[in-house]
Amino acid sequence: MNIKLSQRIINLAPSATLAAGRKAKELQAQGVKVLNLSVGEPDFPAPIEAKEAVVAAVRDNFSQYTDSRGIVPLREAICRRFREDTGLVYGINQVVVSCGSKHTLYNLFQSLLDSGDEVLVPVPYWTSYPEMVKLAGGVPVFVPGGTDLKVKPENLERFFTDKTRCLIINSPNNPSGVVYTKKELEDIARWVQDKGILVISDDAYQHFIYDEQSFCSIAGLPGMEERTIIVGAASKTYAMTGWRIGWFLGSQELADACAKLQDQSTSNPCSLSQMAALAALSGNQQSVQEMRRAFQNRRDLLLKILFPVKGISFPFPAGAFYLFFTHPAIKDSVDFASRFLEEAQVALVPGKAFGMEGYLRLSYAVSEEVLAEAGNRLAAYLSKT
Ligand SMILES: Cc1ncc(COP(=O)(O)O)c(C=O)c1O
């Protein structure tokens, strides 16, 4: 029988980052030794506290539905951790826990957008933003940044219309690894207030910032708390991507709207994962610091290998665990990534997936050994093409 699919799902693009990972895994299953630098997740175990908490939760039969927005102790722990990290104070009614920050973002766009409403999406962008906006009937409006791949008010101004509802800020950024400074965020904050729109601050990589730079939340800038929605997650911070815990922090009215949607769709995120996230957030954060140090060392190793390559260029990767580079040899990023995978057995993600043709994303969330080997293969490949 020929099943008619909805136009909505026909129009939805498949996730290019997941597709790149899948191709690498298929080759690995055929016995090919692939160096997989397409991964978007830490290669570390979850914190021991989280593991122990989940085992205890299973033993204690913590297996019933919970409040759709997440258990109170977890929402309290999210508020406490955010207060310790940024000084900003939120109440538990301003928190909604979801199945990963992907789910939080989905809820948000569904709750915020009416048909034709526009969302400013700085380029390069995390691959799911535009599709989620479109699923909610909204229109993603792509805003190219400068050579540093960051947007400034003058870039945003060109794309602002009376339909603009919000701007997405993702710093540290996936895929570019760039981190906005406080001054850059202040400039954006003034512009946003002048226009009367909201900011969605996707803080997935908040804890992975290197060297002397530190995390600045746009929500903490004057006048911004009421117009910022924070999207956070246990996924990257605690190497718990598969446990699926993310959260919303912001306006209570919007929190209620997202919770209503969750009541009528997924209900609560997994009860066991909530206990794990509670333990991770309440722990000593040592595993986060260890990961941060390891990522910084790996990034430095990679830069040592790639800096000398003629023609390569990239914005300085100050955070997250990605390097986003271009080179004259990369004309069609999908074609380049596919040839590089076949010929050098290294998997990268084409820049096209993030709205920037001519670029490739490399994840350094792999061991130093794999990274050094892959980096050398890349340097050699680029030098001969
Ligand atoms: C910028 C950004 N936001 C959100 C997510 C979604 O993460 P999760 O749903 O696991 O919290 C990702 C995952 O790669 C990401 O890179």
Short mmCIF file of C-alpha atoms and ligand atoms in Angstrom, two decimals:
data_model
loop_
_atom_site.label_atom_id
_atom_site.label_comp_id
_atom_site.label_asym_id
_atom_site.label_seq_id
_atom_site.Cartn_x
_atom_site.Cartn_y
_atom_site.Cartn_z
CA MET A 1 0.00 0.00 0.00
CA ASN A 2 1.22 3.44 -0.88
CA ILE A 3 1.07 5.52 2.30
CA LYS A 4 0.65 9.22 1.78
CA LEU A 5 3.07 11.15 3.98
CA SER A 6 2.29 14.60 5.30
CA GLN A 7 3.73 17.55 3.44
CA ARG A 8 5.29 18.56 6.75
CA ILE A 9 7.41 15.43 6.92
CA ILE A 10 8.21 15.44 3.20
CA ASN A 11 9.59 18.95 3.58
CA LEU A 12 11.73 17.97 6.58
CA ALA A 13 15.43 17.55 5.71
CA PRO A 14 17.19 14.53 7.23
CA SER A 15 19.82 15.29 9.89
CA ALA A 16 23.08 15.65 7.96
CA THR A 17 25.24 15.24 11.07
CA LEU A 18 23.55 11.98 12.03
CA ALA A 19 23.83 10.83 8.39
CA ALA A 20 27.60 11.47 8.33
CA GLY A 21 28.04 9.44 11.53
CA ARG A 22 25.90 6.64 10.16
CA LYS A 23 28.03 6.32 7.01
CA ALA A 24 31.20 6.05 9.11
CA LYS A 25 29.58 3.39 11.31
CA GLU A 26 28.44 1.40 8.25
CA LEU A 27 32.01 1.29 6.94
CA GLN A 28 33.26 0.31 10.40
CA ALA A 29 30.71 -2.55 10.45
CA GLN A 30 32.18 -3.76 7.14
CA GLY A 31 35.57 -4.00 8.85
CA VAL A 32 37.04 -0.73 7.50
CA LYS A 33 39.12 1.03 10.16
CA VAL A 34 37.53 4.48 10.07
CA LEU A 35 38.78 7.41 12.15
CA ASN A 36 35.46 8.95 13.06
CA LEU A 37 35.78 12.69 13.59
CA SER A 38 32.15 13.32 12.75
CA VAL A 39 31.00 12.65 16.30
CA GLY A 40 29.13 15.32 18.24
CA GLU A 41 29.52 13.87 21.70
CA PRO A 42 32.20 13.51 24.38
CA ASP A 43 34.07 10.18 24.35
CA PHE A 44 34.08 10.02 28.17
CA PRO A 45 32.01 7.96 30.60
CA ALA A 46 29.14 9.57 32.48
CA PRO A 47 30.10 10.76 35.99
CA ILE A 48 30.27 8.00 38.59
CA GLU A 49 27.60 9.76 40.71
CA ALA A 50 25.19 9.57 37.78
CA LYS A 51 25.85 5.88 37.24
CA GLU A 52 25.37 5.05 40.90
CA ALA A 53 22.19 7.14 41.10
CA VAL A 54 20.62 5.33 38.19
CA VAL A 55 21.41 1.91 39.65
CA ALA A 56 19.90 2.99 42.97
CA ALA A 57 16.84 4.37 41.17
CA VAL A 58 16.29 1.04 39.43
CA ARG A 59 16.63 -0.82 42.75
CA ASP A 60 14.23 1.65 44.42
CA ASN A 61 11.65 1.11 41.66
CA PHE A 62 11.71 4.73 40.64
CA SER A 63 9.81 3.74 37.54
CA GLN A 64 6.50 5.59 37.58
CA TYR A 65 5.54 8.69 35.62
CA THR A 66 6.94 11.84 37.16
CA ASP A 67 5.73 15.42 36.84
CA SER A 68 5.93 16.15 33.09
CA ARG A 69 8.25 19.08 33.77
CA GLY A 70 10.66 16.91 35.73
CA ILE A 71 10.99 16.08 39.42
CA VAL A 72 11.31 19.01 41.82
CA PRO A 73 14.80 18.07 43.15
CA LEU A 74 16.15 18.01 39.59
CA ARG A 75 14.59 21.37 38.76
CA GLU A 76 16.06 22.74 42.00
CA ALA A 77 19.48 21.33 41.09
CA ILE A 78 19.31 22.94 37.63
CA CYS A 79 18.54 26.32 39.22
CA ARG A 80 21.30 25.85 41.83
CA ARG A 81 23.95 24.88 39.29
CA PHE A 82 23.03 27.77 36.96
CA ARG A 83 23.17 30.19 39.90
CA GLU A 84 26.61 28.90 40.91
CA ASP A 85 27.88 29.10 37.32
CA THR A 86 26.41 32.46 36.33
CA GLY A 87 24.97 34.20 39.40
CA LEU A 88 21.49 34.21 37.83
CA VAL A 89 18.54 33.19 39.98
CA TYR A 90 15.60 31.18 38.60
CA GLY A 91 12.71 29.47 40.39
CA ILE A 92 11.62 25.88 39.77
CA ASN A 93 8.49 27.03 37.95
CA GLN A 94 10.75 28.55 35.33
CA VAL A 95 12.29 25.16 34.51
CA VAL A 96 11.03 22.41 32.22
CA VAL A 97 13.11 19.25 31.89
CA SER A 98 12.83 17.49 28.54
CA CYS A 99 14.33 14.57 26.60
CA GLY A 100 17.53 16.41 25.66
CA SER A 101 17.91 20.03 24.63
CA LYS A 102 16.80 19.02 21.13
CA HIS A 103 13.40 18.32 22.66
CA THR A 104 13.52 21.59 24.62
CA LEU A 105 14.16 23.53 21.40
CA TYR A 106 11.36 21.68 19.62
CA ASN A 107 8.91 22.54 22.44
CA LEU A 108 10.07 26.14 22.37
CA PHE A 109 9.53 26.73 18.66
CA GLN A 110 6.15 25.01 18.83
CA SER A 111 5.16 27.23 21.75
CA LEU A 112 6.51 30.48 20.33
CA LEU A 113 5.90 30.55 16.61
CA ASP A 114 2.85 31.17 14.50
CA SER A 115 2.83 30.58 10.78
CA GLY A 116 5.23 32.98 9.04
CA ASP A 117 7.02 34.11 12.21
CA GLU A 118 10.72 34.55 11.59
CA VAL A 119 13.70 33.34 13.60
CA LEU A 120 17.15 34.83 13.05
CA VAL A 121 19.62 31.97 12.67
CA PRO A 122 23.30 32.98 12.57
CA VAL A 123 25.34 31.02 10.01
CA PRO A 124 26.93 28.55 10.50
CA TYR A 125 24.18 27.00 12.60
CA TRP A 126 23.53 23.75 14.37
CA THR A 127 21.82 21.66 11.74
CA SER A 128 18.48 21.08 13.50
CA TYR A 129 17.49 24.74 14.14
CA PRO A 130 16.06 25.51 10.69
CA GLU A 131 14.14 22.26 10.43
CA MET A 132 12.61 22.68 13.89
CA VAL A 133 11.60 26.25 13.08
CA LYS A 134 9.97 25.09 9.84
CA LEU A 135 8.14 22.25 11.61
CA ALA A 136 6.55 24.88 13.84
CA GLY A 137 5.39 26.86 10.78
CA GLY A 138 8.12 29.46 11.25
CA VAL A 139 10.68 30.77 8.80
CA PRO A 140 14.41 30.45 9.55
CA VAL A 141 16.20 33.58 8.38
CA PHE A 142 19.90 32.95 7.88
CA VAL A 143 22.27 35.67 9.01
CA PRO A 144 25.88 35.41 7.82
CA GLY A 145 28.50 36.68 10.24
CA GLY A 146 31.89 38.22 9.63
CA THR A 147 35.15 36.41 8.88
CA ASP A 148 35.21 35.41 12.56
CA LEU A 149 31.87 33.64 11.92
CA LYS A 150 30.10 35.66 14.60
CA VAL A 151 27.10 37.93 13.97
CA LYS A 152 27.03 41.58 14.95
CA PRO A 153 24.10 44.02 15.16
CA GLU A 154 24.84 45.36 11.67
CA ASN A 155 24.52 41.82 10.24
CA LEU A 156 21.29 41.21 12.16
CA GLU A 157 19.80 44.58 11.18
CA ARG A 158 19.83 43.61 7.49
CA PHE A 159 17.58 40.63 8.15
CA PHE A 160 15.19 42.09 10.73
CA THR A 161 11.53 42.45 9.67
CA ASP A 162 8.24 43.02 11.47
CA LYS A 163 7.86 39.22 11.53
CA THR A 164 11.08 38.62 13.48
CA ARG A 165 10.33 36.93 16.83
CA CYS A 166 13.68 35.77 18.10
CA LEU A 167 17.39 35.26 17.59
CA ILE A 168 19.32 32.08 18.35
CA ILE A 169 22.69 32.47 20.07
CA ASN A 170 24.82 29.37 20.43
CA SER A 171 28.10 30.15 22.17
CA PRO A 172 30.38 28.14 22.26
CA ASN A 173 29.20 27.32 18.80
CA ASN A 174 28.56 24.09 16.99
CA PRO A 175 30.04 23.81 14.35
CA SER A 176 32.55 26.69 14.47
CA GLY A 177 33.85 26.44 18.05
CA VAL A 178 33.75 30.25 18.33
CA VAL A 179 32.81 31.89 21.62
CA TYR A 180 31.19 35.32 21.85
CA THR A 181 32.91 37.73 24.23
CA LYS A 182 30.95 39.70 26.83
CA LYS A 183 31.38 42.85 24.75
CA GLU A 184 30.02 41.15 21.63
CA LEU A 185 27.01 39.87 23.57
CA GLU A 186 26.42 43.34 25.05
CA ASP A 187 26.24 44.80 21.54
CA ILE A 188 23.77 42.11 20.49
CA ALA A 189 21.75 42.54 23.71
CA ARG A 190 21.29 46.27 23.05
CA TRP A 191 20.13 45.58 19.51
CA VAL A 192 17.72 42.85 20.67
CA GLN A 193 16.16 45.18 23.26
CA ASP A 194 15.83 47.93 20.72
CA LYS A 195 13.90 45.54 18.45
CA GLY A 196 11.85 44.01 21.28
CA ILE A 197 12.57 40.39 20.33
CA LEU A 198 13.61 37.29 22.31
CA VAL A 199 16.92 35.45 22.43
CA ILE A 200 17.19 31.69 22.61
CA SER A 201 20.56 30.97 24.17
CA ASP A 202 21.62 27.41 23.40
CA ASP A 203 24.24 26.74 26.07
CA ALA A 204 24.97 23.11 25.18
CA TYR A 205 28.76 23.71 25.31
CA GLN A 206 28.79 26.25 28.14
CA HIS A 207 31.43 24.33 30.12
CA PHE A 208 33.83 23.75 27.24
CA ILE A 209 35.67 27.04 26.88
CA TYR A 210 39.47 27.10 26.78
CA ASP A 211 42.39 29.34 27.63
CA GLU A 212 41.50 32.42 29.63
CA GLN A 213 38.03 33.04 28.20
CA SER A 214 35.00 32.31 30.37
CA PHE A 215 31.32 31.76 29.73
CA CYS A 216 29.08 34.80 29.58
CA SER A 217 25.34 34.26 29.60
CA ILE A 218 23.46 36.86 27.57
CA ALA A 219 20.63 36.43 30.11
CA GLY A 220 22.84 38.11 32.73
CA LEU A 221 23.29 41.33 30.75
CA PRO A 222 21.18 44.36 31.76
CA GLY A 223 17.57 44.05 30.61
CA MET A 224 18.08 40.60 29.11
CA GLU A 225 16.81 38.17 31.72
CA GLU A 226 13.15 38.59 30.77
CA ARG A 227 13.83 38.25 27.06
CA THR A 228 16.27 35.31 27.15
CA ILE A 229 15.40 31.64 27.11
CA ILE A 230 18.21 29.39 28.23
CA VAL A 231 18.49 25.94 26.77
CA GLY A 232 20.78 23.65 28.73
CA ALA A 233 21.53 19.94 28.84
CA ALA A 234 23.32 17.15 30.63
CA SER A 235 24.29 15.71 27.24
CA LYS A 236 27.68 17.30 26.55
CA THR A 237 28.50 18.64 30.02
CA TYR A 238 28.29 15.23 31.66
CA ALA A 239 28.92 13.01 28.64
CA MET A 240 25.34 11.77 28.95
CA THR A 241 24.10 12.23 25.38
CA GLY A 242 22.18 8.97 25.34
CA TRP A 243 20.42 9.59 28.65
CA ARG A 244 18.40 12.40 27.05
CA ILE A 245 18.08 15.16 29.60
CA GLY A 246 17.89 18.82 28.61
CA TRP A 247 16.09 21.81 30.06
CA PHE A 248 14.44 25.16 29.55
CA LEU A 249 15.10 28.08 31.91
CA GLY A 250 13.22 31.32 31.46
CA SER A 251 9.84 33.00 31.49
CA GLN A 252 7.29 31.13 33.60
CA GLU A 253 4.57 31.78 31.02
CA LEU A 254 6.63 30.13 28.31
CA ALA A 255 7.66 27.34 30.69
CA ASP A 256 3.95 26.64 31.29
CA ALA A 257 3.35 26.55 27.53
CA CYS A 258 6.22 24.10 26.94
CA ALA A 259 5.04 21.97 29.87
CA LYS A 260 1.51 21.88 28.42
CA LEU A 261 2.92 20.65 25.12
CA GLN A 262 4.97 18.05 26.95
CA ASP A 263 1.86 16.94 28.92
CA GLN A 264 0.14 16.24 25.60
CA SER A 265 3.06 14.66 23.79
CA THR A 266 5.96 12.92 25.55
CA SER A 267 5.10 13.43 29.25
CA ASN A 268 8.13 13.33 31.53
CA PRO A 269 11.67 12.55 30.39
CA CYS A 270 12.85 9.10 31.58
CA SER A 271 12.56 8.91 35.38
CA LEU A 272 15.90 7.08 35.73
CA SER A 273 17.75 9.63 33.60
CA GLN A 274 16.32 12.39 35.76
CA MET A 275 17.89 10.78 38.85
CA ALA A 276 21.20 10.48 36.99
CA ALA A 277 21.10 14.14 35.94
CA LEU A 278 20.24 15.19 39.49
CA ALA A 279 23.32 13.36 40.79
CA ALA A 280 25.55 14.77 38.03
CA LEU A 281 24.40 18.35 38.67
CA SER A 282 24.79 17.97 42.42
CA GLY A 283 28.25 16.34 42.27
CA ASN A 284 31.67 17.97 42.54
CA GLN A 285 31.93 18.72 38.77
CA GLN A 286 35.38 17.13 38.65
CA SER A 287 34.56 15.09 35.55
CA VAL A 288 33.57 18.30 33.74
CA GLN A 289 36.94 19.89 34.54
CA GLU A 290 38.78 16.74 33.43
CA MET A 291 36.95 16.72 30.11
CA ARG A 292 37.59 20.41 29.62
CA ARG A 293 41.34 19.93 30.15
CA ALA A 294 41.42 16.91 27.83
CA PHE A 295 39.56 18.79 25.08
CA GLN A 296 41.89 21.77 25.39
CA ASN A 297 44.95 19.50 25.05
CA ARG A 298 43.44 17.80 22.03
CA ARG A 299 42.55 21.10 20.41
CA ASP A 300 46.12 22.32 20.91
CA LEU A 301 47.47 19.12 19.39
CA LEU A 302 45.23 19.53 16.39
CA LEU A 303 46.19 23.16 15.90
CA LYS A 304 49.87 22.19 15.93
CA ILE A 305 49.24 19.74 13.10
CA LEU A 306 46.98 21.98 11.00
CA PHE A 307 48.48 25.47 11.43
CA PRO A 308 51.32 24.74 8.97
CA VAL A 309 48.95 23.48 6.22
CA LYS A 310 49.03 25.93 3.32
CA GLY A 311 45.65 27.39 2.40
CA ILE A 312 43.71 26.13 5.43
CA SER A 313 41.78 28.69 7.44
CA PHE A 314 39.37 28.59 10.34
CA PRO A 315 38.00 30.84 13.06
CA PHE A 316 39.87 30.29 16.32
CA PRO A 317 38.25 27.31 18.09
CA ALA A 318 37.92 28.82 21.56
CA GLY A 319 35.26 26.39 22.79
CA ALA A 320 33.07 23.29 22.21
CA PHE A 321 35.05 20.44 20.59
CA TYR A 322 34.94 21.34 16.92
CA LEU A 323 37.20 22.89 14.32
CA PHE A 324 35.43 24.37 11.29
CA PHE A 325 37.85 24.86 8.46
CA THR A 326 37.98 25.81 4.81
CA HIS A 327 40.58 25.23 2.11
CA PRO A 328 40.70 26.02 -1.63
CA ALA A 329 40.47 22.25 -2.31
CA ILE A 330 37.00 22.10 -0.73
CA LYS A 331 34.60 23.17 -3.45
CA ASP A 332 31.70 20.87 -2.68
CA SER A 333 31.85 19.91 1.02
CA VAL A 334 29.64 16.81 0.64
CA ASP A 335 31.77 15.49 -2.20
CA PHE A 336 35.01 16.32 -0.37
CA ALA A 337 33.87 14.59 2.85
CA SER A 338 32.81 11.52 0.91
CA ARG A 339 36.12 11.29 -1.03
CA PHE A 340 38.13 11.89 2.12
CA LEU A 341 36.24 9.12 3.90
CA GLU A 342 36.80 6.69 1.02
CA GLU A 343 40.43 7.58 0.35
CA ALA A 344 41.77 8.39 3.83
CA GLN A 345 39.18 6.62 6.01
CA VAL A 346 38.52 9.75 8.06
CA ALA A 347 34.92 10.89 8.67
CA LEU A 348 34.15 14.62 8.88
CA VAL A 349 30.87 16.51 8.48
CA PRO A 350 30.31 18.68 5.37
CA GLY A 351 29.88 22.39 6.10
CA LYS A 352 26.73 22.35 3.96
CA ALA A 353 24.97 20.66 6.91
CA PHE A 354 25.56 23.88 8.87
CA GLY A 355 24.72 26.30 6.07
CA MET A 356 28.30 26.94 4.92
CA GLU A 357 29.48 25.35 1.71
CA GLY A 358 33.26 25.08 1.33
CA TYR A 359 33.81 24.18 4.99
CA LEU A 360 34.15 20.94 6.96
CA ARG A 361 33.56 20.26 10.64
CA LEU A 362 36.05 18.17 12.54
CA SER A 363 35.23 16.94 16.04
CA TYR A 364 38.15 16.46 18.42
CA ALA A 365 36.08 14.45 20.89
CA VAL A 366 38.33 11.46 20.13
CA SER A 367 41.53 10.11 21.69
CA GLU A 368 44.80 11.99 21.07
CA GLU A 369 46.09 8.99 19.15
CA VAL A 370 43.12 8.98 16.72
CA LEU A 371 43.19 12.75 16.48
CA ALA A 372 46.91 12.89 15.63
CA GLU A 373 46.56 10.20 12.98
CA ALA A 374 43.44 11.80 11.45
CA GLY A 375 44.99 15.29 11.61
CA ASN A 376 48.11 14.07 9.80
CA ARG A 377 46.02 12.35 7.13
CA LEU A 378 44.03 15.56 6.65
CA ALA A 379 47.18 17.69 6.43
CA ALA A 380 48.68 15.32 3.85
CA TYR A 381 45.42 15.14 1.85
CA LEU A 382 44.99 18.91 1.74
CA SER A 383 48.63 19.44 0.82
CA LYS A 384 48.41 17.19 -2.21
CA THR A 385 45.08 18.48 -3.56
C1 LIG B 1 24.32 23.33 19.65
C2 LIG B 1 23.56 22.10 20.04
N1 LIG B 1 22.36 22.24 20.60
C3 LIG B 1 21.63 21.18 20.96
C4 LIG B 1 22.09 19.90 20.75
C5 LIG B 1 21.21 18.75 21.17
O1 LIG B 1 21.76 18.03 22.21
P1 LIG B 1 20.87 17.15 23.20
O2 LIG B 1 19.53 17.00 22.62
O3 LIG B 1 21.61 15.85 23.32
O4 LIG B 1 20.84 17.89 24.51
C6 LIG B 1 23.32 19.69 20.14
C7 LIG B 1 23.81 18.34 19.85
O5 LIG B 1 24.74 18.10 19.11
C8 LIG B 1 24.09 20.83 19.78
O6 LIG B 1 25.29 20.71 19.23
#
